[in-house]
Short mmCIF file of C-alpha atoms in Angstrom, two decimals:
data_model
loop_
_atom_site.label_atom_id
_atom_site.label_comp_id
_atom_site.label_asym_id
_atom_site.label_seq_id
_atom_site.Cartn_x
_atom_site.Cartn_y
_atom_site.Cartn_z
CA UNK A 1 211.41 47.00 66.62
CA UNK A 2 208.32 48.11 64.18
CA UNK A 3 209.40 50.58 61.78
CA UNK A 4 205.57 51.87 61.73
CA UNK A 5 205.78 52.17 65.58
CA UNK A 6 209.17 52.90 66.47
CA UNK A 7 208.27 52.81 70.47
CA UNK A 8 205.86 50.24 70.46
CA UNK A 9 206.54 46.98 72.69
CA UNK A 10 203.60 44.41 73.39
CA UNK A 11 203.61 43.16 77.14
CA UNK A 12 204.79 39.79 76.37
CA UNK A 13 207.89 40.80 74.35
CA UNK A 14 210.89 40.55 76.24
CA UNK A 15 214.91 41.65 74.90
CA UNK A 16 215.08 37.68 73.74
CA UNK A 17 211.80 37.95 71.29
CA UNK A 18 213.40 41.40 70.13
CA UNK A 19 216.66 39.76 69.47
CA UNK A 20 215.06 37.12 67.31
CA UNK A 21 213.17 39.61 65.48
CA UNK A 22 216.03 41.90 64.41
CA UNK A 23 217.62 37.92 63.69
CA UNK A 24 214.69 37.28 61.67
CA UNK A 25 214.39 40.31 59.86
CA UNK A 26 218.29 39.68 58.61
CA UNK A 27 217.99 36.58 57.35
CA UNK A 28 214.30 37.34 55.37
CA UNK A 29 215.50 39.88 53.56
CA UNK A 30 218.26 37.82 52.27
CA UNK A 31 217.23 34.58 51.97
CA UNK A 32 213.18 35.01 51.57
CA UNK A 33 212.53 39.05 49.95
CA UNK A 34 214.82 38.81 46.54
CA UNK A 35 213.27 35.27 45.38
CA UNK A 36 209.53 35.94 45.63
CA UNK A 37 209.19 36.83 41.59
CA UNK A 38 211.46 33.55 40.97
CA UNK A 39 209.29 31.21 43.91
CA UNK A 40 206.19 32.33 42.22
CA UNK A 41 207.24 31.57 38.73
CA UNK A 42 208.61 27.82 40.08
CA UNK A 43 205.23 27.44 42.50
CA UNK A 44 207.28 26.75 45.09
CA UNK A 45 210.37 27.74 47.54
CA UNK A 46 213.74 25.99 46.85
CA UNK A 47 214.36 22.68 48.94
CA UNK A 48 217.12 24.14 50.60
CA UNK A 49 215.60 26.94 52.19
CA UNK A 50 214.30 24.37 54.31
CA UNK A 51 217.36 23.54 55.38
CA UNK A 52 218.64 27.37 55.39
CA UNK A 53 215.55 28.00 58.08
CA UNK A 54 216.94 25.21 59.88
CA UNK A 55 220.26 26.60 60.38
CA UNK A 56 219.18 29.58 60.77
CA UNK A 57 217.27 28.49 63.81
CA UNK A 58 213.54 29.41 62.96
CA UNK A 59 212.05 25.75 62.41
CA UNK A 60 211.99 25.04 66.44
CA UNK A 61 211.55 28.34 67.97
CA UNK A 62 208.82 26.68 70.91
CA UNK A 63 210.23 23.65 70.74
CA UNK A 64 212.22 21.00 73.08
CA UNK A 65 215.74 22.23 73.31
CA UNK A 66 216.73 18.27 73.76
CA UNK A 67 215.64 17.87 70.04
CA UNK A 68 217.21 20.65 69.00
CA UNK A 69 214.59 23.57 69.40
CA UNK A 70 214.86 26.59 71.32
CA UNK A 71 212.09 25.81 74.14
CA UNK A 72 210.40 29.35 73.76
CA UNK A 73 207.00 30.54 74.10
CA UNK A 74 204.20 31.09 71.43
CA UNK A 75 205.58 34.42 71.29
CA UNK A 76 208.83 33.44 69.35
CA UNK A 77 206.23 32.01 66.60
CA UNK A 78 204.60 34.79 66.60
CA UNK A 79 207.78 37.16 65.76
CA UNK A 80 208.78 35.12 62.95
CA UNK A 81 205.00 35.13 61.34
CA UNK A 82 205.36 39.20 61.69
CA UNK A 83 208.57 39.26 60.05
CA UNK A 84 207.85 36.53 57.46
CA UNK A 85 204.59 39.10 56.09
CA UNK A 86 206.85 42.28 56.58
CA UNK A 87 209.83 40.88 54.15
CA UNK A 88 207.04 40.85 51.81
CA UNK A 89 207.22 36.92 51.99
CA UNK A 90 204.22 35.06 50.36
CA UNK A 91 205.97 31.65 49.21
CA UNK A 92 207.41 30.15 52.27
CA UNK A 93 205.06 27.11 54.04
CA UNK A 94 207.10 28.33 57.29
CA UNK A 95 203.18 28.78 59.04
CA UNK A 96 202.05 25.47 58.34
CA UNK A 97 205.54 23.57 59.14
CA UNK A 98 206.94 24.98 62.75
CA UNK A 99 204.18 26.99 64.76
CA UNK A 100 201.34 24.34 63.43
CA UNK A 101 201.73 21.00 62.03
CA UNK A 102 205.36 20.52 64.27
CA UNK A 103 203.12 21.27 67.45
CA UNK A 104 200.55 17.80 66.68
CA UNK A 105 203.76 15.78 66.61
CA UNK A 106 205.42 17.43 69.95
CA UNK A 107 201.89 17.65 71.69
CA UNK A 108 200.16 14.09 70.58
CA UNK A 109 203.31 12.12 69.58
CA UNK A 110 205.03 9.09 71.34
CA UNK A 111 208.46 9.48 72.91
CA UNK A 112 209.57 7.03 70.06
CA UNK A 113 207.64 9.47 67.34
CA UNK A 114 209.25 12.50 68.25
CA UNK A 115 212.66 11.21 69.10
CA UNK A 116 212.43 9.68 65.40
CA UNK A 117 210.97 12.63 63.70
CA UNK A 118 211.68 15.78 65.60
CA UNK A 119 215.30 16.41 64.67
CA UNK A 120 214.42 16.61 61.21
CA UNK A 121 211.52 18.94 61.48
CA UNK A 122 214.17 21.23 63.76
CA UNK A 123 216.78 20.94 61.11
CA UNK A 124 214.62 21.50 57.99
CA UNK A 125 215.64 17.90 56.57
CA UNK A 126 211.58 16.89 56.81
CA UNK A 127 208.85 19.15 55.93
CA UNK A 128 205.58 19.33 57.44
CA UNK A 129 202.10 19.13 55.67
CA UNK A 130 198.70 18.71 57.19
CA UNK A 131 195.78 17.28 54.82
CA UNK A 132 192.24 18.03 56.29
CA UNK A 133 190.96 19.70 53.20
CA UNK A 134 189.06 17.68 51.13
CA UNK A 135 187.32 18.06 47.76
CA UNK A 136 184.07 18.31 49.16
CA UNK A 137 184.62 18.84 52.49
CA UNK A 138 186.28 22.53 54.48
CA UNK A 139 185.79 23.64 57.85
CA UNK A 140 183.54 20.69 58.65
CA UNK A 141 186.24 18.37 59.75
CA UNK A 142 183.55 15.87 61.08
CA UNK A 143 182.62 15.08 57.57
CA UNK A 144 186.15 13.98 56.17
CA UNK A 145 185.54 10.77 53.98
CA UNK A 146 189.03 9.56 53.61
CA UNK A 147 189.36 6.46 55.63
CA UNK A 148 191.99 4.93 57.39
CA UNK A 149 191.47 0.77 58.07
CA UNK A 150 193.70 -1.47 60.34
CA UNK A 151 195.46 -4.14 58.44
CA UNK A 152 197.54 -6.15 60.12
CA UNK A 153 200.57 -3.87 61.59
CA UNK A 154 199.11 -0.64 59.11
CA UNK A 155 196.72 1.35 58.10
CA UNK A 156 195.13 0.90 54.55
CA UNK A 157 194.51 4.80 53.47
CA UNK A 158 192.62 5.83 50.44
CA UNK A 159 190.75 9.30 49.91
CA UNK A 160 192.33 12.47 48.28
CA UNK A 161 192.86 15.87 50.32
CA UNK A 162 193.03 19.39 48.43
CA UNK A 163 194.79 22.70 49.20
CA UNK A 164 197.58 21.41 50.74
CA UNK A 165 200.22 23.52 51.51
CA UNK A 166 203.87 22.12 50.99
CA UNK A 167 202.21 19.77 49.45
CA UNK A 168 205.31 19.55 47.09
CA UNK A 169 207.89 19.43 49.40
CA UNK A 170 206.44 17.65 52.24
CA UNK A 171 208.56 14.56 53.85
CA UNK A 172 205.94 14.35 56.94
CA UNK A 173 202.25 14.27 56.25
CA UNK A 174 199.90 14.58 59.15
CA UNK A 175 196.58 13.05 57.45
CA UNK A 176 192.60 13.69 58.85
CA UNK A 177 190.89 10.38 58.59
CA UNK A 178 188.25 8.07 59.51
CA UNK A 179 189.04 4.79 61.29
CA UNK A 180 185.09 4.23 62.38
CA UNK A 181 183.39 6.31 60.22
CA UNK A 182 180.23 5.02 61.79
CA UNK A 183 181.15 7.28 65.14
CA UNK A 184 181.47 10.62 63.19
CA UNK A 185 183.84 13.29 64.93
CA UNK A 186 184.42 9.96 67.24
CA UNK A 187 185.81 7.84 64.39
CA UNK A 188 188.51 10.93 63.00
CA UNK A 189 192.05 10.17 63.44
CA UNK A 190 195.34 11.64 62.93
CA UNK A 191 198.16 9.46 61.22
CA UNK A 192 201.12 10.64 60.09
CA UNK A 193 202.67 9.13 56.41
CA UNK A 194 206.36 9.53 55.33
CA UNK A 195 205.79 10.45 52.40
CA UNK A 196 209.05 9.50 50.16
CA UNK A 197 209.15 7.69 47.25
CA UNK A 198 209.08 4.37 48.45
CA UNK A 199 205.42 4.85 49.97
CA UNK A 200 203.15 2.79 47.24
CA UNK A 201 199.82 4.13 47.04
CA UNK A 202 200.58 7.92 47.53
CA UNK A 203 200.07 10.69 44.82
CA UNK A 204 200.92 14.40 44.27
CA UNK A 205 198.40 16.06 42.05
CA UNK A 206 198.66 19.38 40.31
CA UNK A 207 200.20 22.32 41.95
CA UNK A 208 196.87 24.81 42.18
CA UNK A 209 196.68 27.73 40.15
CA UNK A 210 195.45 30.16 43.27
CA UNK A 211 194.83 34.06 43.32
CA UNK A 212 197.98 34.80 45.10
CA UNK A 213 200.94 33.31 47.02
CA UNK A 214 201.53 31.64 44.06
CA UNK A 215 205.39 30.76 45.45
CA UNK A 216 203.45 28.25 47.93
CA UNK A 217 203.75 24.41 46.75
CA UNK A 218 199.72 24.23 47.11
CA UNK A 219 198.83 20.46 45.59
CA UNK A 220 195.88 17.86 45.53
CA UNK A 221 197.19 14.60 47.15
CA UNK A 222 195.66 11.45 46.54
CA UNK A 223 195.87 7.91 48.71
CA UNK A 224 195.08 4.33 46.89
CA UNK A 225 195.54 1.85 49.50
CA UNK A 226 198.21 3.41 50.71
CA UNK A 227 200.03 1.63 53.40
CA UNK A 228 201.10 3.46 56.49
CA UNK A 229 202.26 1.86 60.11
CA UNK A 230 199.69 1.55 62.59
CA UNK A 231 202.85 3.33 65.14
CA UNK A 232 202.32 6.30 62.95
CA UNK A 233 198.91 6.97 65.03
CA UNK A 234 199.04 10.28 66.81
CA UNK A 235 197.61 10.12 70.50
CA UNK A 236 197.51 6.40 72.02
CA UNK A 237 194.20 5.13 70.59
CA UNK A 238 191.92 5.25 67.10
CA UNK A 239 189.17 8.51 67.36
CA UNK A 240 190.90 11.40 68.83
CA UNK A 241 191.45 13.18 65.90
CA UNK A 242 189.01 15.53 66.13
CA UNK A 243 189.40 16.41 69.46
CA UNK A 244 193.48 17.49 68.61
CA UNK A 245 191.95 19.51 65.91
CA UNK A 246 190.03 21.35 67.99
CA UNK A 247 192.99 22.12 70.68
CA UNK A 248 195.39 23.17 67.74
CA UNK A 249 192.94 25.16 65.40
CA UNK A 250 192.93 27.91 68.53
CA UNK A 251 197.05 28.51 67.94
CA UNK A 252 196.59 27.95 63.89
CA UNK A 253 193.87 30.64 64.09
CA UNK A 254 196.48 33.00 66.13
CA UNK A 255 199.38 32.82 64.09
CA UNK A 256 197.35 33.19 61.19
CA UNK A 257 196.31 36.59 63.02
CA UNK A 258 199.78 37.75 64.14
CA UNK A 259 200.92 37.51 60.15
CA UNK A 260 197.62 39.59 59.19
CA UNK A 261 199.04 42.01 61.44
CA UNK A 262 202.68 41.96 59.79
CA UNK A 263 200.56 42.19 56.71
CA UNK A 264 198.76 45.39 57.35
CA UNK A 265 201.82 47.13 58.76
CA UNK A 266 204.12 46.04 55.64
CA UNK A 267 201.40 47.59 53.44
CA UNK A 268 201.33 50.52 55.40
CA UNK A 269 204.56 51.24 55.34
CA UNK A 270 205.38 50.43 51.56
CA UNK A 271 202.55 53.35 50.81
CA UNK A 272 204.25 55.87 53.28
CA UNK A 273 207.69 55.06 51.33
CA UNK A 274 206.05 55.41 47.98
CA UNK A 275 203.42 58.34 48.56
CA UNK A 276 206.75 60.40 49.97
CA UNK A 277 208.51 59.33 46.73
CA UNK A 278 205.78 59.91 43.53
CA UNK A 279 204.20 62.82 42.90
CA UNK A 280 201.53 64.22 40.96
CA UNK A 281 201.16 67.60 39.48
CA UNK A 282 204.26 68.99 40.93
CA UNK A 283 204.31 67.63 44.83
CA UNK A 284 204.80 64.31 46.43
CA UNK A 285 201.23 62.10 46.82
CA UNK A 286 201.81 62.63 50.52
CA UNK A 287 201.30 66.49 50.18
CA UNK A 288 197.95 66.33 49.19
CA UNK A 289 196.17 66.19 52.97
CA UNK A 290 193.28 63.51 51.79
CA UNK A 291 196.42 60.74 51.35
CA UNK A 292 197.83 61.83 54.47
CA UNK A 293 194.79 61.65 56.32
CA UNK A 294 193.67 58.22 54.77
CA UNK A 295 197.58 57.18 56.14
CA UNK A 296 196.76 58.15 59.31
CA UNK A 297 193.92 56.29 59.18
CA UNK A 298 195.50 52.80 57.95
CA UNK A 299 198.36 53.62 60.51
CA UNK A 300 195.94 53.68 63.44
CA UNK A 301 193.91 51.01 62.29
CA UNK A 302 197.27 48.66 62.17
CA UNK A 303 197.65 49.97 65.58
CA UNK A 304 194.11 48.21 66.49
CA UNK A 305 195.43 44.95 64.89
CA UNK A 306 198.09 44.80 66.79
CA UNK A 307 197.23 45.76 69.87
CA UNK A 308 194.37 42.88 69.66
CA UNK A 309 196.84 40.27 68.51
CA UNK A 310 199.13 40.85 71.31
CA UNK A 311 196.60 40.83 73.61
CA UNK A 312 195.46 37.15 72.33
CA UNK A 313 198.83 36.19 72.44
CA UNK A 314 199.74 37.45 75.93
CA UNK A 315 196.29 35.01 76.79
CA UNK A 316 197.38 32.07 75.16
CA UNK A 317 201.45 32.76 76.61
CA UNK A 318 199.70 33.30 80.36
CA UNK A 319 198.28 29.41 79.58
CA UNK A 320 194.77 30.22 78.17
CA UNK A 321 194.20 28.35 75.18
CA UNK A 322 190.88 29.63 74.58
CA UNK A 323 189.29 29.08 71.39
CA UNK A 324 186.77 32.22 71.53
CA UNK A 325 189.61 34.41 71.99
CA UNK A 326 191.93 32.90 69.39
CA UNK A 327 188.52 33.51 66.96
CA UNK A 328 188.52 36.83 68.14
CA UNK A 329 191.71 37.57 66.91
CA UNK A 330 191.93 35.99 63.58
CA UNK A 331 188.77 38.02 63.30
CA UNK A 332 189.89 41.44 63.36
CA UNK A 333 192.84 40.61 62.11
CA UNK A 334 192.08 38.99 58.41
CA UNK A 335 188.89 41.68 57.99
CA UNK A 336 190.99 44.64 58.62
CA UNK A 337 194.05 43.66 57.18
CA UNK A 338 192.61 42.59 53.56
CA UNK A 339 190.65 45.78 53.76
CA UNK A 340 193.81 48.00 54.75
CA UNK A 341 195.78 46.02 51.97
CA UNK A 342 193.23 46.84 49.41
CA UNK A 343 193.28 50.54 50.36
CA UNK A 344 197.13 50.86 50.21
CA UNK A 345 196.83 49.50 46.95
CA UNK A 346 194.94 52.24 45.32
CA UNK A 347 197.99 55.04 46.42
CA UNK A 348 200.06 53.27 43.33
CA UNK A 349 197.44 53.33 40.81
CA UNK A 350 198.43 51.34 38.15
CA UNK A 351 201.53 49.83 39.60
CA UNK A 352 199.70 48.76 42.53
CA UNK A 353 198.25 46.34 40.14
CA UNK A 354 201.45 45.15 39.17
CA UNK A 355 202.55 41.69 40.50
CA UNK A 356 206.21 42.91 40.44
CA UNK A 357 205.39 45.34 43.46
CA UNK A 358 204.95 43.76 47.00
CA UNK A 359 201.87 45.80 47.40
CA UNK A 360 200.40 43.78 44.40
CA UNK A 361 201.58 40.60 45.85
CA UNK A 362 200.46 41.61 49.16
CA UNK A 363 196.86 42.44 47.58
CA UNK A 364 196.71 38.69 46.35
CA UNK A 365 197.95 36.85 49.36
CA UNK A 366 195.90 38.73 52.26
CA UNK A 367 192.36 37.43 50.73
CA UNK A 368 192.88 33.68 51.96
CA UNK A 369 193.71 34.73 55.54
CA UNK A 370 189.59 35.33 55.61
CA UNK A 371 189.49 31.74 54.58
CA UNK A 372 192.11 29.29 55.82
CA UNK A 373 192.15 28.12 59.31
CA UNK A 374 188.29 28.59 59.63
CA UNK A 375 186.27 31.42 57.49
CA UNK A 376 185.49 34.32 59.06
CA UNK A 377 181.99 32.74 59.70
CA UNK A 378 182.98 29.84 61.28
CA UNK A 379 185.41 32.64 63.70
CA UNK A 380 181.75 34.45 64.61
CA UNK A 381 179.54 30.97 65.46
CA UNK A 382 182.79 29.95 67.98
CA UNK A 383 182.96 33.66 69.17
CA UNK A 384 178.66 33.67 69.31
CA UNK A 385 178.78 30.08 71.76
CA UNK A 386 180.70 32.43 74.49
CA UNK A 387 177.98 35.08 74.30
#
């Protein structure tokens, strides 16, 4: 139940997603809220949480119950993103492992694939990574230049990816590459490299120095003729890459939304907690009517986010994977959110500027969400083609 709108239920949240939210809200604010400074400091999560999310049941919320997921809807994703931004959370690669990367593997994998990797992505004994990112090349995937060639039984991979998330931890390492890069988007491919120790030919680079969620193992990778088995191929022939890009990027782009709108409402609520608490020149910040009225505002422009949000998730639950509407969401929901972060901020003055203070942390982490999973331009020319 949301704290900042006590009688608030979206139409597609039934007594099971409300269970796993009060569920997920428990075990955040022990095992995810009190190690945020300590993540940050270490640039990344500890290798057991993994395992701890695992346990805990929050690695295979929509998954296949005969792999050991729960077999819910997008909705139970969706829950856990909320919660995730409202314990303040900025470390965890929980995003990019269960509601994204996991989803490639269950939707394009073999029988043999899955049975052999999705246990361990349910259990938290494999991480998930995707690379598309690369030095010189963002949202247009069509011009990846890392190359995959057949050799024999595997592929021969070399090129280097950037701004990959659990890119530390990652055991499972969905890769964008080109196996005819003569055919363009035609020749992209999706191969997936277990990436342990014995893999020859595979290199973490530096952990990146970003502007916030600095807990988040964010790495360069790098791939010298790195052999990987031609089975690891996702889909059942070379040059469909692109094409599963574009199907997943909708439900990337809408649990990026849902945790913009956790964002906004964790924000709001630390500067109703604080305004009641400081005061100024004899009275509590919230006594002075232009803070409560600017509250009011940021409270009923959270309301917009989430009312949008749950709307585009109620579409894509009802079996409308629609990219224009996934756009739509991510949207609103990075632009408003960054900009009702940023005005939270300036009720704690000087602490607000304070990385020890969630708000400050919250400040830093909410500027990618304009970014990753598409810019905010690249959401308005998808939205534009369904004009």
């Amino acid at each position: 139940m949301s704290k900042l709108f006590p009688a608030y239920r979206a139409s597609w949240e039934t007594d099971q997603h409300r269970e796993l939210r009060k569920h997920a809200a428990e075990f955040l604010s022990k095992e995810a809220t009190p190690h945020q400074e300590r993540w940050a400091r270490q640039h990344q999560v500890d290798r057991e949480f993994w395992n701890k999310l695992g346990n805990a049941g929050l690695l295979g919320l929509d998954l296949p119950e005969r792999f050991g997921g729960t077999g819910g809807d997008f909705g139970y994703s969706a829950v856990v993103a909320e919660e995730l931004a409202l314990a303040h959370d900025s470390s965890s690669g929980w995003i990019v492992h269960s509601p994204i990367v996991a989803h490639y593997i269950n939707t394009y994998g073999t029988e043999e694939q899955k049975q052999r990797w999705m246990p361990s992505i349910i259990s938290g004994d494999a991480v998930l990574a995707i690379a598309m990112t690369e030095p010189g090349t963002g949202s247009d995937l069509q011009a990846v230049r890392t190359t995959a060639v057949r050799d024999g039984s595997h592929y021969l991979i070399n090129g280097s990816k950037t701004f990959i998330s659990n890119g530390t931890h990652c055991d499972l390492l969905v890769i964008v590459a080109k196996t005819d890069p003569s055919q363009g988007a035609a020749g992209t491919s999706l191969i997936v490299a277990e990436t342990d120790d014995r893999l020859v030919g595979f290199e973490r680079g530096r952990v990146l120095e970003k502007v916030g969620q600095h807990g988040q193992d964010t790495r360069e990778l790098f791939f010298t003729d790195m052999r990987v088995p031609a089975q690891n191929l996702l889909g059942d022939k070379e040059g469909l890459g692109f094409y599963q890009l574009m199907e997943q990027l909708a439900r990337e782009r809408l649990i990026i939304a849902a945790v913009c709108a956790g964002m906004a409402e964790a924000a709001v609520l630390e500067a109703i907690r604080y305004t009641k608490q400081r005061e100024a020149f004899g009275r509590p910040l919230i006594k002075f009517q232009h803070n409560r009225f600017e509250l009011a505002e940021l409270k009923a422009e959270t309301l917009s986010i989430k009312t949008t949000v749950d709307y585009c998730i109620q579409h894509y639950i009802d079996g409308n994977n629609d990219p224009a509407t996934a756009s739509m969401a991510k949207l609103i929901a990075a632009d408003k959110a960054v900009d009702i972060v940023d005005r939270c901020v300036q009720f704690f003055g000087g602490y607000g500027y304070m990385m020890e203070y969630p708000i400050a942390r919250a400040y830093a982490a909410a500027r990618v969400n304009k970014i990753y999973g598409g810019t905010s331009e690249i959401m308005k020319e998808i939205i534009s083609r369904s004009l």
